[in-house]
Backbone as CSV, one residue per row, in Angstrom:
resi,resn,N_x,N_y,N_z,CA_x,CA_y,CA_z,C_x,C_y,C_z
1,MET,-27.772,12.948,21.642,-26.981,11.783,21.354,-25.582,11.984,21.948
2,GLU,-25.042,10.928,22.534,-23.735,10.994,23.183,-22.627,10.659,22.182
3,ALA,-21.526,11.392,22.273,-20.380,11.135,21.392,-19.721,9.810,21.759
4,VAL,-19.216,9.119,20.772,-18.533,7.847,20.980,-17.025,8.097,20.982
5,ASP,-16.359,7.629,22.031,-14.904,7.770,22.115,-14.268,6.528,21.496
6,MET,-13.829,6.656,20.244,-13.282,5.492,19.545,-11.925,5.051,20.093
7,PHE,-11.323,5.860,20.955,-10.025,5.519,21.524,-10.135,5.097,22.993
8,GLU,-11.337,4.894,23.475,-11.531,4.487,24.868,-10.808,3.166,25.127
9,GLY,-10.064,3.118,26.210,-9.339,1.909,26.580,-7.991,1.756,25.889
10,LYS,-7.614,2.722,25.072,-6.338,2.661,24.354,-5.267,3.422,25.135
11,SER,-4.020,3.225,24.744,-2.904,3.954,25.344,-3.075,5.451,25.125
12,ARG,-2.425,6.221,25.960,-2.560,7.682,25.920,-2.276,8.272,24.534
13,TYR,-1.277,7.749,23.834,-0.862,8.326,22.552,-1.413,7.583,21.338
14,TYR,-2.278,6.618,21.563,-2.823,5.830,20.447,-3.468,6.720,19.391
15,GLY,-4.345,7.610,19.797,-5.051,8.476,18.852,-4.096,9.332,18.038
16,HIS,-3.077,9.852,18.695,-2.086,10.679,18.008,-1.392,9.885,16.903
17,PHE,-0.890,8.695,17.242,-0.167,7.901,16.248,-1.105,7.319,15.197
18,TYR,-2.349,7.069,15.575,-3.348,6.592,14.611,-3.511,7.616,13.486
19,TYR,-3.724,8.875,13.852,-3.914,9.912,12.836,-2.613,10.233,12.100
20,CYS,-1.481,10.151,12.786,-0.192,10.346,12.112,0.019,9.267,11.050
21,TRP,-0.403,8.049,11.346,-0.285,6.961,10.377,-1.186,7.224,9.167
22,LEU,-2.403,7.651,9.439,-3.338,7.896,8.339,-2.846,8.989,7.399
23,ASN,-2.163,10.003,7.933,-1.681,11.063,7.040,-0.229,10.842,6.605
24,GLY,0.431,9.830,7.152,1.775,9.479,6.703,2.903,10.232,7.369
25,SER,2.634,10.839,8.516,3.690,11.596,9.197,4.421,10.781,10.259
26,VAL,4.096,9.494,10.378,4.862,8.582,11.228,5.193,7.366,10.358
27,THR,6.389,6.813,10.553,6.826,5.689,9.723,6.639,4.365,10.457
28,THR,6.759,3.283,9.709,6.697,1.947,10.295,7.766,1.804,11.376
29,LYS,8.984,2.222,11.052,10.098,2.131,12.003,9.783,2.893,13.290
30,GLU,9.224,4.090,13.150,8.902,4.897,14.329,7.837,4.229,15.194
31,LEU,6.846,3.595,14.579,5.820,2.916,15.378,6.434,1.800,16.214
32,TYR,7.367,1.045,15.640,8.042,-0.001,16.415,8.827,0.607,17.578
33,ILE,9.452,1.747,17.353,10.196,2.431,18.419,9.240,2.881,19.527
34,HIS,8.065,3.372,19.151,7.090,3.819,20.154,6.577,2.648,20.987
35,VAL,6.517,1.462,20.402,6.161,0.265,21.174,7.280,-0.041,22.168
36,GLU,8.522,-0.024,21.695,9.675,-0.285,22.577,9.724,0.695,23.739
37,ASN,9.336,1.952,23.488,9.352,2.984,24.529,8.095,2.980,25.392
38,GLY,7.145,2.101,25.095,5.945,1.972,25.911,4.868,3.013,25.652
39,MET,4.967,3.730,24.543,3.957,4.757,24.253,2.666,4.142,23.717
40,ILE,2.786,3.037,22.984,1.639,2.253,22.526,2.007,0.784,22.701
41,THR,1.004,-0.081,22.679,1.270,-1.512,22.818,1.520,-2.128,21.445
42,GLU,2.065,-3.328,21.444,2.288,-4.066,20.199,0.959,-4.305,19.479
43,GLU,-0.079,-4.626,20.237,-1.401,-4.851,19.653,-1.931,-3.578,19.000
44,GLU,-1.722,-2.448,19.657,-2.170,-1.171,19.094,-1.395,-0.831,17.824
45,ARG,-0.088,-1.123,17.815,0.717,-0.881,16.617,0.168,-1.682,15.445
46,ALA,-0.104,-2.955,15.678,-0.632,-3.817,14.619,-1.988,-3.309,14.134
47,GLU,-2.814,-2.875,15.072,-4.140,-2.346,14.731,-4.022,-1.076,13.883
48,ILE,-3.125,-0.193,14.262,-2.909,1.044,13.501,-2.443,0.709,12.087
49,MET,-1.515,-0.240,11.980,-0.923,-0.554,10.684,-1.844,-1.347,9.767
50,GLU,-2.993,-1.786,10.265,-3.988,-2.431,9.402,-4.625,-1.415,8.456
51,ASN,-4.522,-0.147,8.798,-5.086,0.927,7.977,-4.079,1.354,6.919
52,PRO,-4.574,1.877,5.790,-3.635,2.375,4.778,-2.874,3.594,5.296
53,ARG,-1.574,3.624,5.021,-0.726,4.728,5.480,-0.764,5.864,4.473
54,GLY,-0.833,7.091,4.988,-0.808,8.273,4.132,0.555,8.469,3.494
55,ASP,0.682,9.498,2.683,1.930,9.687,1.943,2.619,11.026,2.220
56,ALA,2.433,11.569,3.417,3.076,12.840,3.761,4.599,12.726,3.684
57,PHE,5.138,11.613,4.155,6.574,11.338,4.110,6.771,9.911,3.623
58,PRO,7.894,9.612,2.971,8.172,8.229,2.571,8.270,7.339,3.811
59,ASP,7.813,6.096,3.674,7.875,5.166,4.801,9.310,4.683,4.997
60,GLU,9.621,4.381,6.239,10.929,3.847,6.613,10.659,2.598,7.428
61,VAL,11.219,1.494,7.011,10.914,0.226,7.665,11.965,-0.249,8.602
Protein backbone atom coordinates (compact mmCIF):
# COMPACT_ATOMS: atom_id res chain seq x y z
CA MET A 1 0.00 0.00 0.00
CA GLU A 2 1.29 3.46 -0.91
CA ALA A 3 1.54 6.22 1.70
CA VAL A 4 -0.74 9.22 1.24
CA ASP A 5 0.89 12.65 1.34
CA MET A 6 -1.74 14.77 3.08
CA PHE A 7 0.29 17.92 2.38
CA GLU A 8 0.68 17.38 -1.37
CA GLY A 9 0.14 20.63 -3.25
CA LYS A 10 0.56 22.76 -0.12
CA SER A 11 3.16 25.43 0.62
CA ARG A 12 6.57 24.24 1.79
CA TYR A 13 5.92 25.12 5.46
CA TYR A 14 2.24 24.15 5.62
CA GLY A 15 2.87 20.85 7.41
CA HIS A 16 5.14 22.51 9.96
CA PHE A 17 2.61 25.19 10.89
CA TYR A 18 -0.25 22.69 10.78
CA TYR A 19 1.35 20.59 13.51
CA CYS A 20 2.49 23.67 15.44
CA TRP A 21 -1.14 24.81 15.48
CA LEU A 22 -2.36 21.43 16.69
CA ASN A 23 0.05 21.45 19.63
CA GLY A 24 -0.32 25.19 20.31
CA SER A 25 3.24 26.31 19.64
CA VAL A 26 2.19 28.86 17.00
CA THR A 27 -0.29 31.67 17.67
CA THR A 28 -3.06 33.19 15.58
CA LYS A 29 -0.99 36.37 15.22
CA GLU A 30 2.04 34.40 14.03
CA LEU A 31 0.01 32.58 11.36
CA TYR A 32 -1.13 35.92 9.93
CA ILE A 33 2.51 37.07 9.88
CA HIS A 34 3.54 33.89 8.04
CA VAL A 35 0.90 34.66 5.40
CA GLU A 36 2.25 38.21 5.03
CA ASN A 37 5.77 36.78 4.63
CA GLY A 38 4.60 34.29 1.99
CA MET A 39 5.39 31.15 3.97
CA ILE A 40 1.78 29.91 3.70
CA THR A 41 -1.22 31.18 1.76
CA GLU A 42 -4.28 32.87 3.24
CA GLU A 43 -6.34 29.81 2.26
CA GLU A 44 -3.89 27.51 4.05
CA ARG A 45 -4.01 29.71 7.17
CA ALA A 46 -7.80 29.49 7.24
CA GLU A 47 -7.64 25.73 6.69
CA ILE A 48 -5.15 25.28 9.54
CA MET A 49 -7.24 27.41 11.88
CA GLU A 50 -10.35 25.29 11.27
CA ASN A 51 -8.70 22.73 13.56
CA PRO A 52 -8.70 23.06 17.34
CA ARG A 53 -5.54 24.78 18.61
CA GLY A 54 -3.39 23.07 21.22
CA ASP A 55 -2.50 24.69 24.52
CA ALA A 56 1.31 24.61 24.63
CA PHE A 57 1.36 28.43 24.76
CA PRO A 58 -1.43 31.00 25.26
CA ASP A 59 -2.86 32.27 21.98
CA GLU A 60 -2.07 35.78 20.81
CA VAL A 61 -4.46 37.40 18.39
